[in-house]
mmCIF file with all atom_site columns, C-alpha atoms in Angstrom:
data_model
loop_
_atom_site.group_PDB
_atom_site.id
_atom_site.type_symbol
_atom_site.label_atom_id
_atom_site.label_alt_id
_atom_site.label_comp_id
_atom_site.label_asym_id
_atom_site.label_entity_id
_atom_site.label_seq_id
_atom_site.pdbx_PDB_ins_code
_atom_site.Cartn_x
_atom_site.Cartn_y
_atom_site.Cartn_z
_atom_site.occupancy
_atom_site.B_iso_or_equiv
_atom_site.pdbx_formal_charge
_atom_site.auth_seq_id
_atom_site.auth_comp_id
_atom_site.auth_asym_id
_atom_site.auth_atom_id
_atom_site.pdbx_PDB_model_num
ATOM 1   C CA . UNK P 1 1   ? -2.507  49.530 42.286 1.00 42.00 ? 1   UNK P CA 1
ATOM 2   C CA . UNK P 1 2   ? -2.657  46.264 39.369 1.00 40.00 ? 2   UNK P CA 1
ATOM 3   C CA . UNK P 1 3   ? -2.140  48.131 36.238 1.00 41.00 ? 3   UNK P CA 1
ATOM 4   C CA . UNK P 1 4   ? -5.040  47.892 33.828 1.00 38.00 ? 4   UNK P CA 1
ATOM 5   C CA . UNK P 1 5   ? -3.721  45.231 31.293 1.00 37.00 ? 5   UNK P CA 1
ATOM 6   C CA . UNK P 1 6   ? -2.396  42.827 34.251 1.00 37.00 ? 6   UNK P CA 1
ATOM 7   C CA . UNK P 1 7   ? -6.416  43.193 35.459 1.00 37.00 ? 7   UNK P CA 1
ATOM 8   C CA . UNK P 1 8   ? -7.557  42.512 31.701 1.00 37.00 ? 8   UNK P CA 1
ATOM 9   C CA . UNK P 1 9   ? -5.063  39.838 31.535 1.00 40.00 ? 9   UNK P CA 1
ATOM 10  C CA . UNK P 1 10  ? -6.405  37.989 34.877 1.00 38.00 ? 10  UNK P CA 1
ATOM 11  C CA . UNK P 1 11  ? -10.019 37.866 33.389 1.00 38.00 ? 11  UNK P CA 1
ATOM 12  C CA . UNK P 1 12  ? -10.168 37.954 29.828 1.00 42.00 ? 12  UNK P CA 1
ATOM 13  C CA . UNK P 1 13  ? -8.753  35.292 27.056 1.00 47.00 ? 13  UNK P CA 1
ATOM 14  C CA . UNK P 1 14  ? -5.998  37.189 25.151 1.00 50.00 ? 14  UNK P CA 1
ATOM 15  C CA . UNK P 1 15  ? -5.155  36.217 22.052 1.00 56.00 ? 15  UNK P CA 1
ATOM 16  C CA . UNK P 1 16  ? -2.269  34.044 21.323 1.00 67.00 ? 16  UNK P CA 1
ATOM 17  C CA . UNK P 1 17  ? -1.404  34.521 17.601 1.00 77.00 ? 17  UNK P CA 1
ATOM 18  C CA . UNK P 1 18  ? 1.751   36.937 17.870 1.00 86.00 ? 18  UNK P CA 1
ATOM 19  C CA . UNK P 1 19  ? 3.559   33.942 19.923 1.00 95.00 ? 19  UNK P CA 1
ATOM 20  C CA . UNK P 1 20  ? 2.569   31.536 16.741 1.00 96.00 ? 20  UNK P CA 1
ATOM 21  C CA . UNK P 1 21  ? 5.872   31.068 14.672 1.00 96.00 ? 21  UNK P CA 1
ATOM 22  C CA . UNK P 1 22  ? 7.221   29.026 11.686 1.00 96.00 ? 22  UNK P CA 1
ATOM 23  C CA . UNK P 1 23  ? 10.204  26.827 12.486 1.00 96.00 ? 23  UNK P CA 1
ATOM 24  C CA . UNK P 1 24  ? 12.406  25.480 8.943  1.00 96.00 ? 24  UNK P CA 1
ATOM 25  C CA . UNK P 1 25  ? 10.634  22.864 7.987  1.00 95.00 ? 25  UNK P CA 1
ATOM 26  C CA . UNK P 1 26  ? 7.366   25.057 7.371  1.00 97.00 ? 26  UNK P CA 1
ATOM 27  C CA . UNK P 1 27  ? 5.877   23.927 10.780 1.00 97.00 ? 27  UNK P CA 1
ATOM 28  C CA . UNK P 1 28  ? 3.973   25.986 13.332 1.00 97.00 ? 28  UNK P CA 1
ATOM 29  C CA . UNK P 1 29  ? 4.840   25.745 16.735 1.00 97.00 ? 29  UNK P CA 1
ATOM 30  C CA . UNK P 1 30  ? 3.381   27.838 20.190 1.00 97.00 ? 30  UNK P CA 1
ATOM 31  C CA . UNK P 1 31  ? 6.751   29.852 21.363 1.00 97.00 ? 31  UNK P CA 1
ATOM 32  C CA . UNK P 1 32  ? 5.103   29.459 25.300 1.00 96.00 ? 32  UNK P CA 1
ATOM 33  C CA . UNK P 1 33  ? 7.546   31.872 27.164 1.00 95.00 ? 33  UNK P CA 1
ATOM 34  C CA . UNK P 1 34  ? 5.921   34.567 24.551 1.00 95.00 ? 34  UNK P CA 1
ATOM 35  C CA . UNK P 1 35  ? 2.633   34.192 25.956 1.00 94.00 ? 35  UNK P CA 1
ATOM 36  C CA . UNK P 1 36  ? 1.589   37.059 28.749 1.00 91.00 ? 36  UNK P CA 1
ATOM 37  C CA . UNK P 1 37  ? -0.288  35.461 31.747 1.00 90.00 ? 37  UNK P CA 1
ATOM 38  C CA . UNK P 1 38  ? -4.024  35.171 31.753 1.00 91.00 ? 38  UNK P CA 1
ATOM 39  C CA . UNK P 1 39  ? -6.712  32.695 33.529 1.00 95.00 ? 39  UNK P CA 1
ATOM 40  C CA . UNK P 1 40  ? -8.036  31.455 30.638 1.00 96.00 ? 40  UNK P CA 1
ATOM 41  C CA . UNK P 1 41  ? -6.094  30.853 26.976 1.00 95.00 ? 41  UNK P CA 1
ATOM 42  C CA . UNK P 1 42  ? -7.863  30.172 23.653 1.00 96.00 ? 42  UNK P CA 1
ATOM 43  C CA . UNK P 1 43  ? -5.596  28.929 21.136 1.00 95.00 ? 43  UNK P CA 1
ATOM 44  C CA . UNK P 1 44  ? -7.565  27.322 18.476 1.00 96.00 ? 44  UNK P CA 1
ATOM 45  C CA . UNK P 1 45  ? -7.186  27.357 15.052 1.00 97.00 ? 45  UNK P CA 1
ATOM 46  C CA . UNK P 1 46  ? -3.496  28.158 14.983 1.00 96.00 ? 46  UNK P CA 1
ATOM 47  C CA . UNK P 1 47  ? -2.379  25.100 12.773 1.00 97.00 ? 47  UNK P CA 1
ATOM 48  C CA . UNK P 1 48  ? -0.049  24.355 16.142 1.00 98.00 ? 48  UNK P CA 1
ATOM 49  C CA . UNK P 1 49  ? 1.819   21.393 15.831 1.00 98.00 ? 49  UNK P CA 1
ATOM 50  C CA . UNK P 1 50  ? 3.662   21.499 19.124 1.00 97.00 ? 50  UNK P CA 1
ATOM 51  C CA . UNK P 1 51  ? 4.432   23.338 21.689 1.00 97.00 ? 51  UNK P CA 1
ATOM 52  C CA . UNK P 1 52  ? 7.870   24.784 22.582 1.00 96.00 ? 52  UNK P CA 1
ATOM 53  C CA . UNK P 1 53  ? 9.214   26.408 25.891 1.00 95.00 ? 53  UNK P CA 1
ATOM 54  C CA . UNK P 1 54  ? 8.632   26.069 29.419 1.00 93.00 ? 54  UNK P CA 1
ATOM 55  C CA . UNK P 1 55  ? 4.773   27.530 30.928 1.00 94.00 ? 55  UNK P CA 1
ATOM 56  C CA . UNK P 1 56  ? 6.191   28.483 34.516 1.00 92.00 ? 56  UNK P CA 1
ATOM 57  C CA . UNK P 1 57  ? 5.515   32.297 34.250 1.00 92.00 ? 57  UNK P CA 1
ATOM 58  C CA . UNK P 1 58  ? 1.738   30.661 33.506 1.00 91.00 ? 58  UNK P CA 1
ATOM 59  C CA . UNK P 1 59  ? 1.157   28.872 36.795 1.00 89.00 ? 59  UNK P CA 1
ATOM 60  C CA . UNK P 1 60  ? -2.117  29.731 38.031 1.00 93.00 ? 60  UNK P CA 1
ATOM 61  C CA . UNK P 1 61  ? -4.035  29.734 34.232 1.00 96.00 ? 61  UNK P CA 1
ATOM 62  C CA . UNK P 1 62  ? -7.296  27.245 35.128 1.00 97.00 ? 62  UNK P CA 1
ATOM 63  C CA . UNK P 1 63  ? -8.465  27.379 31.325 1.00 98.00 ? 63  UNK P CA 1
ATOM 64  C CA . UNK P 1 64  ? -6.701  25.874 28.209 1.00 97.00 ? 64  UNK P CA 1
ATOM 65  C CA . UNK P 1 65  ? -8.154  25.516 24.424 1.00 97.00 ? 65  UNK P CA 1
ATOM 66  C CA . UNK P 1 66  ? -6.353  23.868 21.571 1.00 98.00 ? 66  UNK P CA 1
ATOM 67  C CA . UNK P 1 67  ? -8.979  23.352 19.679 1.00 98.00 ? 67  UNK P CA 1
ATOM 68  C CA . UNK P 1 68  ? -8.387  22.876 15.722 1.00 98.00 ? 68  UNK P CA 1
ATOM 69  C CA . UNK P 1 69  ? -4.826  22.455 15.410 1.00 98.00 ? 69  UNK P CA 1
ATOM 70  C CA . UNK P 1 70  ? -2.018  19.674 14.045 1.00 98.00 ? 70  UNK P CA 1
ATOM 71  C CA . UNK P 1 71  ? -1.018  18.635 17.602 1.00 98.00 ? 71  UNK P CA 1
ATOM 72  C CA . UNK P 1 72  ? 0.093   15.235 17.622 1.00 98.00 ? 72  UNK P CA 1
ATOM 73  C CA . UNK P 1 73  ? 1.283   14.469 20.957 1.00 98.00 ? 73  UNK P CA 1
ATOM 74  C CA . UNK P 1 74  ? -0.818  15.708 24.228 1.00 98.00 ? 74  UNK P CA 1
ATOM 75  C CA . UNK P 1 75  ? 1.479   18.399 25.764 1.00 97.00 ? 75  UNK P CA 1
ATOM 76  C CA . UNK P 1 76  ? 3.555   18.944 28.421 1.00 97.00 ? 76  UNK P CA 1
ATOM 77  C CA . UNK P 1 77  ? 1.278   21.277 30.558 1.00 97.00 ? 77  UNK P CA 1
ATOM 78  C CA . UNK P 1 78  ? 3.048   20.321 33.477 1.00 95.00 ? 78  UNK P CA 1
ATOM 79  C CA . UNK P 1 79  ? 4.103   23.312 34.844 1.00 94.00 ? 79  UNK P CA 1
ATOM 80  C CA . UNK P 1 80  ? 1.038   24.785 34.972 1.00 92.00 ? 80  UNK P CA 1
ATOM 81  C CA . UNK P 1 81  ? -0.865  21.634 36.121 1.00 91.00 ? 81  UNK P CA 1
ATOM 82  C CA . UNK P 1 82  ? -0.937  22.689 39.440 1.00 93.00 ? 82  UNK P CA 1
ATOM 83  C CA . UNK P 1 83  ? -4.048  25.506 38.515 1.00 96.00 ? 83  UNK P CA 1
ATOM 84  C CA . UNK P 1 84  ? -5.082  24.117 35.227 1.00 97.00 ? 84  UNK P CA 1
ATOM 85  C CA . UNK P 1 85  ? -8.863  23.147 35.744 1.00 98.00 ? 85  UNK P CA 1
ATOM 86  C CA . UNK P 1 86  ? -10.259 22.223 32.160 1.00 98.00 ? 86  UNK P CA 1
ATOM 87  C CA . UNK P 1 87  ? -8.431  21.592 29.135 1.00 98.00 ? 87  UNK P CA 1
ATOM 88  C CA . UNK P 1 88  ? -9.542  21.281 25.300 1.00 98.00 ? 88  UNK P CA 1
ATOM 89  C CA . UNK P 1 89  ? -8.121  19.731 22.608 1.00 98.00 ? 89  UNK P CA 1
ATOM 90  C CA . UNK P 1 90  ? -10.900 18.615 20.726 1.00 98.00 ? 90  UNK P CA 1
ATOM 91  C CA . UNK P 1 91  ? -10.106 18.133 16.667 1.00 98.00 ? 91  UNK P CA 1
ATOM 92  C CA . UNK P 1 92  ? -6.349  17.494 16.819 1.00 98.00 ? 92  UNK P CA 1
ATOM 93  C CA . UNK P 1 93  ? -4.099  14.679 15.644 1.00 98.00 ? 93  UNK P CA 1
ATOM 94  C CA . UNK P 1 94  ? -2.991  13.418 18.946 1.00 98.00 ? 94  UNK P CA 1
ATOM 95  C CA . UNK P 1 95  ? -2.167  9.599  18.847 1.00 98.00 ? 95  UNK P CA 1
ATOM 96  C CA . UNK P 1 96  ? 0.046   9.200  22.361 1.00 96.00 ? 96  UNK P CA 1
ATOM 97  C CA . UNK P 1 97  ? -0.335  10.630 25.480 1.00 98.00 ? 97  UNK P CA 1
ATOM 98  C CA . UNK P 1 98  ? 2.868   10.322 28.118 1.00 98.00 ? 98  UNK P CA 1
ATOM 99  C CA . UNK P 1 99  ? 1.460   8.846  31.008 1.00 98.00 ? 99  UNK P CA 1
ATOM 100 C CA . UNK P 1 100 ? 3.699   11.742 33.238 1.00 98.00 ? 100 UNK P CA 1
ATOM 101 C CA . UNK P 1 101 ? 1.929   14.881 31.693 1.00 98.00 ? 101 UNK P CA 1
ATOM 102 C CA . UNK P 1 102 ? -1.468  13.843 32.500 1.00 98.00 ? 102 UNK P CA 1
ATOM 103 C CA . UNK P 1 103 ? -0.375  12.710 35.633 1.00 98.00 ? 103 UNK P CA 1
ATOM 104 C CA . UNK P 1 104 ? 0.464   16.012 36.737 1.00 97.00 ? 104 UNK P CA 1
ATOM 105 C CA . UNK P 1 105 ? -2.263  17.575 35.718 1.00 98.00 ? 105 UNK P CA 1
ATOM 106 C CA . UNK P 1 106 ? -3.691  17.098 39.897 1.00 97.00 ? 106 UNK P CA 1
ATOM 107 C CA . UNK P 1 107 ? -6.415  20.137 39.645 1.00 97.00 ? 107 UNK P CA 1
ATOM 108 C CA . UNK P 1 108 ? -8.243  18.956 36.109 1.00 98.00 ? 108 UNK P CA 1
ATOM 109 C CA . UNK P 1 109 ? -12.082 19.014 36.442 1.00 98.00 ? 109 UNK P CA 1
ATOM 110 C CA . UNK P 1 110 ? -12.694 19.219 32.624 1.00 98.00 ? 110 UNK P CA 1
ATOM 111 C CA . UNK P 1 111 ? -10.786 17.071 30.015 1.00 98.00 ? 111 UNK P CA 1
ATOM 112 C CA . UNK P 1 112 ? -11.967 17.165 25.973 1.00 98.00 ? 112 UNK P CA 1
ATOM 113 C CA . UNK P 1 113 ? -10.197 15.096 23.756 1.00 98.00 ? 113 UNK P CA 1
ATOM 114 C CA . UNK P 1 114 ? -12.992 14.214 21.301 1.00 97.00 ? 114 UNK P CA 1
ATOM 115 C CA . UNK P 1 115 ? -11.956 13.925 17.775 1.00 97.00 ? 115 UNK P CA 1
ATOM 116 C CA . UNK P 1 116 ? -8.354  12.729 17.948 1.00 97.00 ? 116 UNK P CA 1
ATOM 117 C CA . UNK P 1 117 ? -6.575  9.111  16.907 1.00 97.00 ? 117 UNK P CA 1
ATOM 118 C CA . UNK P 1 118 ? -6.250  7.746  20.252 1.00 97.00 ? 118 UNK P CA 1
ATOM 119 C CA . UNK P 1 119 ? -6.168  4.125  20.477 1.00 96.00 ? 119 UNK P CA 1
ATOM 120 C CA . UNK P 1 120 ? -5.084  3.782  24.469 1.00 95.00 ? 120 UNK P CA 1
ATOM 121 C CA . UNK P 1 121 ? -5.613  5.878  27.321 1.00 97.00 ? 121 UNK P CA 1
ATOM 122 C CA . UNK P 1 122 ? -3.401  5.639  30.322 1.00 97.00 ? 122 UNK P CA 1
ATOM 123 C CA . UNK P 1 123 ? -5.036  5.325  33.895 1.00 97.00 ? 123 UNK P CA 1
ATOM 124 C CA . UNK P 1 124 ? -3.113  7.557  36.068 1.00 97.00 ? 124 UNK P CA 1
ATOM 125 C CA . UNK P 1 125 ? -4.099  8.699  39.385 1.00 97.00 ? 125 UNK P CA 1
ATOM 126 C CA . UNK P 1 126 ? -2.583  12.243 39.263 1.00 97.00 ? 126 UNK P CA 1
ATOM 127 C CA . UNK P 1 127 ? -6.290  13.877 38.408 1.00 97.00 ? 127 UNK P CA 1
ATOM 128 C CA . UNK P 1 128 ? -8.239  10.802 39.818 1.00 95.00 ? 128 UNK P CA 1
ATOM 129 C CA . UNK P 1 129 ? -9.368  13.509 42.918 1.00 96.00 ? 129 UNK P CA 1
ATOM 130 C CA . UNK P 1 130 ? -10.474 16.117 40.552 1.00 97.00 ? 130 UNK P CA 1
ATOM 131 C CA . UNK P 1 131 ? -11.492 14.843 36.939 1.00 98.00 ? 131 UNK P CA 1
ATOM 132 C CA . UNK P 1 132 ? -15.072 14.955 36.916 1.00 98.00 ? 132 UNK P CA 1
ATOM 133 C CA . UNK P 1 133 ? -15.733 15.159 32.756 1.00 98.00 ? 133 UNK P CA 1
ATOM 134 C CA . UNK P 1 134 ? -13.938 13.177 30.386 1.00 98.00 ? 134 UNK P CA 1
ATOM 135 C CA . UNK P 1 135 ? -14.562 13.205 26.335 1.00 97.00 ? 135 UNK P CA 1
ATOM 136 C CA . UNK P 1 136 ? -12.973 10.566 24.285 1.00 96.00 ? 136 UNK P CA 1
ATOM 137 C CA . UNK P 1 137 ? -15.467 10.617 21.277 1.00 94.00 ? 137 UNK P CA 1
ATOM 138 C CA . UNK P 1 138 ? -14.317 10.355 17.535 1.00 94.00 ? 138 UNK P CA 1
ATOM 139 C CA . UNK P 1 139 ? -11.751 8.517  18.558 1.00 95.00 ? 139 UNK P CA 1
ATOM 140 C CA . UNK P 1 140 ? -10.004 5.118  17.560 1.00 94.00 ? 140 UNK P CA 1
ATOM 141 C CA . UNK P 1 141 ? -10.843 2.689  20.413 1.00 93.00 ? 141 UNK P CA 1
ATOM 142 C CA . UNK P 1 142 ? -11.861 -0.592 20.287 1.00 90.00 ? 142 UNK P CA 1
ATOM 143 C CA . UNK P 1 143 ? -13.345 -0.857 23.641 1.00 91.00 ? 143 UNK P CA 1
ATOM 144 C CA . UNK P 1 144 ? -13.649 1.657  26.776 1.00 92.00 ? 144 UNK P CA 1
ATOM 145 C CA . UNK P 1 145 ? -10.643 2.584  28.728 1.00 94.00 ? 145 UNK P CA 1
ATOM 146 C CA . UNK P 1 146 ? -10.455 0.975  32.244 1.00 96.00 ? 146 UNK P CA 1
ATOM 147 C CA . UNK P 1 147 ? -9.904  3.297  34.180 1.00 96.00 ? 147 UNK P CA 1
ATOM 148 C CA . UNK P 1 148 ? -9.015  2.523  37.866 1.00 96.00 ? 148 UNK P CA 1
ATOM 149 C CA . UNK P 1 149 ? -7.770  5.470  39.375 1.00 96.00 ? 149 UNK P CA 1
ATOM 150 C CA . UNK P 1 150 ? -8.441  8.250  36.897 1.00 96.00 ? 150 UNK P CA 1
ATOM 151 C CA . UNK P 1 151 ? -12.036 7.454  36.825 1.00 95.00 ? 151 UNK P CA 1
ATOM 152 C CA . UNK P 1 152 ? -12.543 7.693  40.519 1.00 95.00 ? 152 UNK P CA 1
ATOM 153 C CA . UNK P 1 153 ? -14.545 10.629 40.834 1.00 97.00 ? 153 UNK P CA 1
ATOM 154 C CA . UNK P 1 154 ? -15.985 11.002 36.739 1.00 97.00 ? 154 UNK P CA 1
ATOM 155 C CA . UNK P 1 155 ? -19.704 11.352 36.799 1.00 96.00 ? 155 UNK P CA 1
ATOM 156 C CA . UNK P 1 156 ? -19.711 11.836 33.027 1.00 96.00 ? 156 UNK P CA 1
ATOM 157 C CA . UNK P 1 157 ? -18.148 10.127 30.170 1.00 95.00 ? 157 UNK P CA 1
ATOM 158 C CA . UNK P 1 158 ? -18.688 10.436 26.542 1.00 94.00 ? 158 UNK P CA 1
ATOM 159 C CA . UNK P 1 159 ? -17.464 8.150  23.698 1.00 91.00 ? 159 UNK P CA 1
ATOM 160 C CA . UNK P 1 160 ? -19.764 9.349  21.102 1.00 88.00 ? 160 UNK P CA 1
ATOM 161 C CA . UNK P 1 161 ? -19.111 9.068  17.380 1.00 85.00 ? 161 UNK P CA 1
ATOM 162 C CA . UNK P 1 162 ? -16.526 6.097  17.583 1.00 83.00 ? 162 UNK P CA 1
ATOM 163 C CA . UNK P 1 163 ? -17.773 3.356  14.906 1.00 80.00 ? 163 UNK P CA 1
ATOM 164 C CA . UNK P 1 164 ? -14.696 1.324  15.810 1.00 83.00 ? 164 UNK P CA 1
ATOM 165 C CA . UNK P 1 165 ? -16.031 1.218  19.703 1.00 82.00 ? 165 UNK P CA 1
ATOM 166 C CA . UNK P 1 166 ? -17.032 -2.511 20.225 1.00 81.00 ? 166 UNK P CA 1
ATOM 167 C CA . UNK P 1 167 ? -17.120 -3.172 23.723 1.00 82.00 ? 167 UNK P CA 1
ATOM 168 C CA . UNK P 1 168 ? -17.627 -1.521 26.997 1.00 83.00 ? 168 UNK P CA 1
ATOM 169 C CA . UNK P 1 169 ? -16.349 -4.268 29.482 1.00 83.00 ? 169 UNK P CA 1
ATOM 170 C CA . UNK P 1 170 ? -18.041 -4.820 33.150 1.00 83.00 ? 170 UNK P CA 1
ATOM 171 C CA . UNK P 1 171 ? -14.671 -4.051 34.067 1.00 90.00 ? 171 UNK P CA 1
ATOM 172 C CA . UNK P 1 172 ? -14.618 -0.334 32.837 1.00 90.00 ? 172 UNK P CA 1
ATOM 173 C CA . UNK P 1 173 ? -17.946 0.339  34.439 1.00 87.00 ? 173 UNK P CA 1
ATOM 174 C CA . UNK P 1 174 ? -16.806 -0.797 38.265 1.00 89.00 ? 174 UNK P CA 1
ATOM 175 C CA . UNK P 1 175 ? -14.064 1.482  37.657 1.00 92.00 ? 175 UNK P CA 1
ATOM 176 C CA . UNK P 1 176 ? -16.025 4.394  37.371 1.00 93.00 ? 176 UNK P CA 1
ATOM 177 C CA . UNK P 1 177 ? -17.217 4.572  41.302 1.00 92.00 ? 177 UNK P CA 1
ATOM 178 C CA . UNK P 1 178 ? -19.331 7.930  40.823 1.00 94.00 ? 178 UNK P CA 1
ATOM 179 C CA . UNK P 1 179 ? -20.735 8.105  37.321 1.00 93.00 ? 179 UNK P CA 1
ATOM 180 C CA . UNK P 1 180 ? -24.074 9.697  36.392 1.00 93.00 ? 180 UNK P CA 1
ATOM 181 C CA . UNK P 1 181 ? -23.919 9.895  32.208 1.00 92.00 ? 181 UNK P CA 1
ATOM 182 C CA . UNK P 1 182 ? -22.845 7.799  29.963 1.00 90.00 ? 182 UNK P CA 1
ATOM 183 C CA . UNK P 1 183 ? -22.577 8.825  26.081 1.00 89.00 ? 183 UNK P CA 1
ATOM 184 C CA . UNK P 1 184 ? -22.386 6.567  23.565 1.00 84.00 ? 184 UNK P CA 1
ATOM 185 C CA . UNK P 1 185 ? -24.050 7.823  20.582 1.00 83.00 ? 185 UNK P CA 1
ATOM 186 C CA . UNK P 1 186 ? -23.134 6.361  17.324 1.00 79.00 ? 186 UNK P CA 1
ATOM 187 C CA . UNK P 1 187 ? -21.099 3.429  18.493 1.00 75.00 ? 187 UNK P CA 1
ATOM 188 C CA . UNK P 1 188 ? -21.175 -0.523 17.505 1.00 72.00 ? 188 UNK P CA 1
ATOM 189 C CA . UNK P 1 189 ? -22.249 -1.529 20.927 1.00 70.00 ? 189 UNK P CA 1
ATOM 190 C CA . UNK P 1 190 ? -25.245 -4.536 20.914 1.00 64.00 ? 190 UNK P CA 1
ATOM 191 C CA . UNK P 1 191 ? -28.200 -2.563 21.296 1.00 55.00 ? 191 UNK P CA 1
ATOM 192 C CA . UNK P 1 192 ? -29.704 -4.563 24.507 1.00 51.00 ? 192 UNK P CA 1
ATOM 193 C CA . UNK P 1 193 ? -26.472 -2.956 26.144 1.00 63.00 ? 193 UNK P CA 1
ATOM 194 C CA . UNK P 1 194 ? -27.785 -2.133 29.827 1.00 68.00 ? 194 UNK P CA 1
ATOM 195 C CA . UNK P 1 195 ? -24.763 -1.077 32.439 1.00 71.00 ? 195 UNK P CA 1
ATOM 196 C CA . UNK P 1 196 ? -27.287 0.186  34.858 1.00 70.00 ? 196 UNK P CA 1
ATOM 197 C CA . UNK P 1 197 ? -27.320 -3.101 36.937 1.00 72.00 ? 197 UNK P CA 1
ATOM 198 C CA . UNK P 1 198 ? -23.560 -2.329 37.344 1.00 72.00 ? 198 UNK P CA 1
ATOM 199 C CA . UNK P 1 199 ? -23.326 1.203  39.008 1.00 77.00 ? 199 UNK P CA 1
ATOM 200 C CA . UNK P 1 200 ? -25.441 2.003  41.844 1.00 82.00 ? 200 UNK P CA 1
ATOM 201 C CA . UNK P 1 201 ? -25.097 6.083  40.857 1.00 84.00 ? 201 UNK P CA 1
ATOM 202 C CA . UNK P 1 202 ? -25.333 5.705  37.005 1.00 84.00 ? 202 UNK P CA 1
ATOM 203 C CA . UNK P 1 203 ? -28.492 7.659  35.786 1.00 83.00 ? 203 UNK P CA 1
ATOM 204 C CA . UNK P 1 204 ? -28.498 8.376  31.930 1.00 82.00 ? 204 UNK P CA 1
ATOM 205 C CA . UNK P 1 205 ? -27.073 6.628  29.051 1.00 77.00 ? 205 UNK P CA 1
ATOM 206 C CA . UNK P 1 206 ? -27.570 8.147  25.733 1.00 78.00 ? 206 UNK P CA 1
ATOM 207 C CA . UNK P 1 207 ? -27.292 5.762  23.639 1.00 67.00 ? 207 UNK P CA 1
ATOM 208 C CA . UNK P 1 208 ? -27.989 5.163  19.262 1.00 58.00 ? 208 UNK P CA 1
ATOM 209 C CA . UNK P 1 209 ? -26.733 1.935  17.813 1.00 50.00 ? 209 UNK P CA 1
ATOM 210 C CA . UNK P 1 210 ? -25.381 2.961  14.273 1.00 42.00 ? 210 UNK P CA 1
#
């Protein structure tokens, strides 16, 4: 017989916050290898700036937030990026992304990184099978990522909220073989912008010049 708490653990979100320390230079970091296995994690509004320790004893999680914290970098979910279906790190401070930890991230479905300072976005095809959601919003791009491979199989894509957003080129659109919904709220886009011609499956753009 599973002893209650490994059931509770399987099904529930546990909180996170004992595994939260300080390191000497007044910094909070995630100590990983603390954290006790469950299918979906919530750790939001931990002031995290990274993440230390390896995530093997968490292979098999499907659900990650990191909402709300100082994260700078995206992390190095590798190890678990096997299971890991959506991931959120919506209001953070992440300006890079290394090209290999998205890349191994093969089951995503989900991906949220509204509200960040991205300026680039890499196109790797680790995900490209899987990703079906992508949220770049509030961030710093200039134009829309072209994404070849990763945006194989995204039927929605939102870049709300991104004043510097200027252009959406025909080349990002062919990219994205399968889209249905396009966001775009509150970007600098011409207003006669129409990228319907372009995709034979897109449906929906929502769309408010600012």
């Amino acid at each position: 017989m599973i002893p209650y708490l490994i059931l509770l653990s399987l099904f529930t979100e546990i909180s996170a916050s004992p595994c939260v320390l300080v390191d000497g230079s007044g910094d909070k970091y995630l100590d990983v290898p603390c954290l006790t296995f469950t299918s979906a994690l919530d750790l939001s509004s931990l002031s995290i700036k990274y993440l230390q320790g390896t995530w093997s004893h968490m292979s098999g999680i499907t659900d990650i937030k990191m909402r709300t914290n100082l994260l700078e970098e995206f992390p190095d979910l590798s190890e678990a990026g096997g299971s890991l279906i959506k991931l959120d790190l919506v209001k953070n401070s992440i300006h890079t992304i290394n090209p290999a930890y998205l890349d191994a991230l093969v089951s995503l479905q989900q991906l949220n990184l509204a509200h960040n300072k991205l300026t680039q976005f890499p196109d790797v095809p680790g995900p490209s099978n899987t990703l079906k959601k992508l949220d770049i919003g509030g961030n710093k791009f200039t134009t829309v990522p072209v994404l070849t491979y990763l945006g194989l199989n995204i039927q929605e894509l939102r870049v709300p909220g991104m004043s510097s957003l200027k252009e959406f080129s025909l080349s990002a659109i062919l990219a994205l073989k399968k889209i249905k919904t396009i966001v775009l709220t509150g970007s600098r886009l011409p207003a006669y912008l129409d990228l319907t011609p372009f995709s034979s499956t897109l449906r929906n753009i929502y769309y408010t010049n600012m």
